[in-house]
Amino acid sequence: MFDSLNVCCVTDKQADITPQNVLTEAEDDSTCRLIEEQETQTASIPSTEGGSLVYPSRRASTGISGYPILTDYGKARFADPINTDPAMPDIYRAPEIVLRLPWGYAVDMWSIGIMTLELLEGKKVLYPIDEEDRYNPVLALSQYIGLLGHPPPEMVKQSKYSSLFDEAGFWRATNYPIPETSFSDFVTTIPPGEEKELFLKFIRKLLTWDQELRATANQLAGDEWLMMRYDDVNG
């Protein structure tokens, strides 16, 4: 998505393409003025989390418009040399990063797919956090298989987690059962019909095991579902 900058928008602690790093322009400054008035009358009381002061947010009272803008490039990575280290936040990690394979621009498109589902449904797509409140890559892989099916055998063979699969590439870590789920079941805000089918087709272009098969931003520009939503807005 950012080929012209030759940089991948991922970080070791927080990916750039997540809801908190996508901004849109407010239609006017009424929200800012209202917040100023509210703070003057009743100042926000911060809490302490992780040694830092965290102030509560106030709900916006105005509409938003314009194109989305990506922010927070503080730890963006250069595409060359090839990256192989862990990156991205736990619930957004692309499969190639979990499997500890070389990765590049395609991780951003994975993030867009996960983010789109989360914004649409208001819940997490993946949550590979174990009972000890720690990220668990094995749990993550079982959840990915539940949504995507088994990974390509060639990916498994190159991965540090190849022992979790049998010779045919099937999951054998029975202590981490594969959840029975699907994109179709996850999406409930779009009723069954043409739009849902187009949306699921759109998501499956983004959320793939093989980063080489993952759609690029240019390839998605004229996607049928995106064009349907564009026509509705500009109708």
Short mmCIF file of C-alpha atoms in Angstrom, two decimals:
data_model
loop_
_atom_site.label_atom_id
_atom_site.label_comp_id
_atom_site.label_asym_id
_atom_site.label_seq_id
_atom_site.Cartn_x
_atom_site.Cartn_y
_atom_site.Cartn_z
CA MET A 1 0.00 0.00 0.00
CA PHE A 2 2.94 2.28 0.56
CA ASP A 3 5.26 1.10 -2.22
CA SER A 4 6.17 4.66 -3.19
CA LEU A 5 7.54 5.22 0.31
CA ASN A 6 9.29 1.84 0.37
CA VAL A 7 8.11 1.36 3.94
CA CYS A 8 5.91 -1.15 5.69
CA CYS A 9 3.47 0.33 8.16
CA VAL A 10 4.00 -2.04 11.04
CA THR A 11 5.72 -1.68 14.37
CA ASP A 12 7.01 -3.95 17.09
CA LYS A 13 4.34 -2.78 19.52
CA GLN A 14 1.52 -1.27 17.49
CA ALA A 15 0.64 -1.53 13.80
CA ASP A 16 -0.12 1.69 12.04
CA ILE A 17 -3.24 0.34 10.37
CA THR A 18 -5.53 -0.15 13.36
CA PRO A 19 -8.68 1.81 14.29
CA GLN A 20 -6.82 4.03 16.77
CA ASN A 21 -4.39 5.10 14.05
CA VAL A 22 -6.93 5.99 11.38
CA LEU A 23 -8.24 9.56 11.61
CA THR A 24 -10.90 11.44 9.68
CA GLU A 25 -11.59 15.16 9.45
CA ALA A 26 -14.31 16.70 11.61
CA GLU A 27 -16.92 18.70 9.76
CA ASP A 28 -16.41 21.69 12.07
CA ASP A 29 -14.75 22.67 15.35
CA SER A 30 -17.88 22.36 17.49
CA THR A 31 -16.64 19.17 19.15
CA CYS A 32 -13.41 20.84 20.28
CA ARG A 33 -15.27 23.83 21.64
CA LEU A 34 -17.76 21.59 23.47
CA ILE A 35 -14.95 19.57 25.05
CA GLU A 36 -13.28 22.78 26.20
CA GLU A 37 -16.52 23.86 27.88
CA GLN A 38 -16.99 20.45 29.51
CA GLU A 39 -13.43 20.41 30.80
CA THR A 40 -13.86 23.91 32.20
CA GLN A 41 -16.99 22.87 34.08
CA THR A 42 -15.94 19.34 35.07
CA ALA A 43 -12.28 18.48 34.60
CA SER A 44 -11.46 14.90 33.61
CA ILE A 45 -9.86 12.81 36.33
CA PRO A 46 -7.03 10.63 34.98
CA SER A 47 -6.25 7.11 36.11
CA THR A 48 -2.83 5.49 36.35
CA GLU A 49 -2.10 2.56 34.05
CA GLY A 50 1.36 1.14 33.61
CA GLY A 51 2.91 4.14 35.32
CA SER A 52 1.25 6.60 32.93
CA LEU A 53 -1.66 8.99 33.38
CA VAL A 54 -4.62 8.07 31.16
CA TYR A 55 -7.41 10.59 30.66
CA PRO A 56 -10.94 9.43 29.77
CA SER A 57 -12.22 10.24 26.28
CA ARG A 58 -15.27 12.34 25.53
CA ARG A 59 -17.71 11.35 22.81
CA ALA A 60 -17.61 13.45 19.62
CA SER A 61 -20.75 15.45 18.91
CA THR A 62 -20.20 16.23 15.24
CA GLY A 63 -20.03 14.27 12.04
CA ILE A 64 -16.86 13.23 10.24
CA SER A 65 -16.01 13.53 6.58
CA GLY A 66 -13.16 13.35 4.13
CA TYR A 67 -10.66 10.61 3.45
CA PRO A 68 -9.22 8.49 6.27
CA ILE A 69 -5.71 9.49 7.26
CA LEU A 70 -3.10 7.10 8.64
CA THR A 71 -1.08 8.30 11.63
CA ASP A 72 1.77 7.12 13.88
CA TYR A 73 4.72 6.17 11.68
CA GLY A 74 7.19 6.30 14.55
CA LYS A 75 8.38 2.71 14.12
CA ALA A 76 7.51 1.97 10.52
CA ARG A 77 9.83 -0.55 8.84
CA PHE A 78 11.71 -0.30 5.57
CA ALA A 79 10.79 -3.05 3.11
CA ASP A 80 14.44 -3.79 2.38
CA PRO A 81 16.14 -5.73 3.79
CA ILE A 82 13.43 -8.37 4.18
CA ASN A 83 11.87 -8.45 7.64
CA THR A 84 11.72 -11.69 9.60
CA ASP A 85 11.26 -10.52 13.18
CA PRO A 86 7.98 -10.39 15.16
CA ALA A 87 5.89 -7.25 14.68
CA MET A 88 2.34 -5.91 14.83
CA PRO A 89 0.06 -6.10 17.88
CA ASP A 90 -1.00 -9.56 18.96
CA ILE A 91 -4.55 -9.58 17.60
CA TYR A 92 -3.50 -8.08 14.26
CA ARG A 93 -0.51 -10.25 13.39
CA ALA A 94 -0.45 -11.57 9.86
CA PRO A 95 0.09 -15.35 9.50
CA GLU A 96 3.57 -14.97 8.02
CA ILE A 97 4.68 -13.10 11.14
CA VAL A 98 3.22 -15.73 13.48
CA LEU A 99 4.94 -18.47 11.47
CA ARG A 100 8.18 -16.45 11.59
CA LEU A 101 8.52 -16.23 7.82
CA PRO A 102 9.84 -13.26 5.79
CA TRP A 103 7.22 -10.54 5.46
CA GLY A 104 6.62 -7.23 3.75
CA TYR A 105 3.88 -4.92 2.44
CA ALA A 106 1.20 -7.60 2.53
CA VAL A 107 0.96 -7.44 6.34
CA ASP A 108 -0.71 -4.02 5.97
CA MET A 109 -3.46 -5.53 3.82
CA TRP A 110 -4.03 -8.22 6.44
CA SER A 111 -4.43 -5.46 9.05
CA ILE A 112 -7.01 -3.70 6.88
CA GLY A 113 -9.03 -6.90 6.62
CA ILE A 114 -9.03 -7.49 10.39
CA MET A 115 -9.76 -3.83 11.10
CA THR A 116 -12.68 -3.78 8.65
CA LEU A 117 -14.30 -6.78 10.32
CA GLU A 118 -13.80 -5.35 13.81
CA LEU A 119 -15.25 -1.95 12.90
CA LEU A 120 -18.21 -3.60 11.19
CA GLU A 121 -19.04 -6.05 13.98
CA GLY A 122 -17.71 -4.24 17.05
CA LYS A 123 -15.82 -7.28 18.35
CA LYS A 124 -12.44 -8.94 17.99
CA VAL A 125 -11.87 -11.32 15.10
CA LEU A 126 -8.94 -13.08 16.79
CA TYR A 127 -8.01 -13.21 20.46
CA PRO A 128 -4.94 -15.46 20.93
CA ILE A 129 -4.49 -14.60 24.62
CA ASP A 130 -4.17 -17.58 26.94
CA GLU A 131 -5.38 -18.11 30.52
CA GLU A 132 -2.23 -16.44 31.83
CA ASP A 133 -3.10 -13.30 29.86
CA ARG A 134 -0.20 -13.79 27.44
CA TYR A 135 -0.06 -13.92 23.66
CA ASN A 136 0.11 -17.54 22.55
CA PRO A 137 1.22 -18.15 18.94
CA VAL A 138 -0.03 -21.76 19.01
CA LEU A 139 -3.48 -20.58 20.08
CA ALA A 140 -3.26 -17.94 17.37
CA LEU A 141 -2.54 -20.53 14.69
CA SER A 142 -5.50 -22.67 15.76
CA GLN A 143 -7.76 -19.63 15.46
CA TYR A 144 -6.36 -18.75 12.03
CA ILE A 145 -7.04 -22.29 10.83
CA GLY A 146 -10.62 -21.99 12.08
CA LEU A 147 -11.16 -19.00 9.79
CA LEU A 148 -8.85 -19.73 6.86
CA GLY A 149 -8.54 -23.50 6.77
CA HIS A 150 -5.12 -25.19 6.93
CA PRO A 151 -2.10 -23.24 5.65
CA PRO A 152 -0.24 -24.19 2.47
CA PRO A 153 2.19 -27.08 3.20
CA GLU A 154 5.15 -25.06 1.90
CA MET A 155 4.50 -22.39 4.52
CA VAL A 156 4.34 -24.98 7.27
CA LYS A 157 7.62 -26.60 6.21
CA GLN A 158 9.48 -23.27 6.40
CA SER A 159 8.01 -22.32 9.76
CA LYS A 160 9.53 -22.77 13.22
CA TYR A 161 6.14 -24.25 14.17
CA SER A 162 6.24 -27.06 11.60
CA SER A 163 6.14 -29.66 14.40
CA LEU A 164 2.54 -28.61 15.11
CA PHE A 165 1.48 -30.05 11.75
CA ASP A 166 1.67 -33.56 10.32
CA GLU A 167 3.37 -34.46 7.04
CA ALA A 168 0.23 -33.58 5.08
CA GLY A 169 0.11 -30.15 6.67
CA PHE A 170 -2.79 -30.82 9.02
CA TRP A 171 -2.98 -29.56 12.59
CA ARG A 172 -1.99 -32.07 15.25
CA ALA A 173 -1.77 -29.88 18.36
CA THR A 174 -4.91 -31.44 19.82
CA ASN A 175 -4.51 -29.52 23.08
CA TYR A 176 -5.37 -26.43 21.03
CA PRO A 177 -8.54 -27.46 19.18
CA ILE A 178 -9.50 -25.63 16.01
CA PRO A 179 -12.56 -23.45 16.70
CA GLU A 180 -15.64 -24.00 14.57
CA THR A 181 -16.10 -20.61 12.98
CA SER A 182 -16.26 -18.86 9.62
CA PHE A 183 -16.30 -15.36 8.17
CA SER A 184 -19.94 -15.88 7.21
CA ASP A 185 -20.90 -16.67 10.81
CA PHE A 186 -18.79 -13.80 12.17
CA VAL A 187 -20.51 -11.18 9.98
CA THR A 188 -23.98 -10.53 11.38
CA THR A 189 -24.48 -6.82 10.63
CA ILE A 190 -24.97 -7.45 6.91
CA PRO A 191 -28.05 -9.60 6.22
CA PRO A 192 -27.77 -12.61 3.91
CA GLY A 193 -27.89 -11.61 0.29
CA GLU A 194 -25.85 -10.05 -2.47
CA GLU A 195 -24.09 -7.45 -0.33
CA LYS A 196 -22.94 -9.99 2.25
CA GLU A 197 -21.59 -12.28 -0.46
CA LEU A 198 -19.67 -9.39 -2.02
CA PHE A 199 -18.34 -8.32 1.38
CA LEU A 200 -17.14 -11.84 2.22
CA LYS A 201 -15.45 -12.00 -1.17
CA PHE A 202 -13.74 -8.68 -0.37
CA ILE A 203 -12.54 -9.91 3.04
CA ARG A 204 -11.20 -13.18 1.64
CA LYS A 205 -9.01 -11.19 -0.75
CA LEU A 206 -7.33 -9.61 2.28
CA LEU A 207 -7.25 -12.43 4.81
CA THR A 208 -5.20 -15.19 3.22
CA TRP A 209 -2.42 -17.43 4.47
CA ASP A 210 -0.19 -16.79 1.48
CA GLN A 211 0.92 -13.17 1.34
CA GLU A 212 1.66 -13.58 -2.36
CA LEU A 213 -2.05 -14.20 -2.99
CA ARG A 214 -3.22 -11.34 -0.76
CA ALA A 215 -4.77 -8.46 -2.70
CA THR A 216 -2.87 -5.20 -3.00
CA ALA A 217 -4.45 -1.76 -2.51
CA ASN A 218 -4.48 -1.21 -6.28
CA GLN A 219 -6.22 -4.52 -6.86
CA LEU A 220 -8.93 -3.62 -4.34
CA ALA A 221 -9.57 -0.12 -5.67
CA GLY A 222 -12.42 -1.25 -7.90
CA ASP A 223 -13.73 -4.06 -5.70
CA GLU A 224 -17.44 -4.77 -6.20
CA TRP A 225 -18.33 -4.35 -2.52
CA LEU A 226 -16.41 -1.08 -2.21
CA MET A 227 -18.09 0.24 -5.34
CA MET A 228 -21.49 -0.77 -3.98
CA ARG A 229 -20.85 1.19 -0.78
CA TYR A 230 -19.45 4.15 -2.77
CA ASP A 231 -22.57 4.28 -4.94
CA ASP A 232 -24.80 4.19 -1.83
CA VAL A 233 -22.95 7.13 -0.28
CA ASN A 234 -22.76 9.19 -3.45
CA GLY A 235 -26.02 7.93 -4.90
#
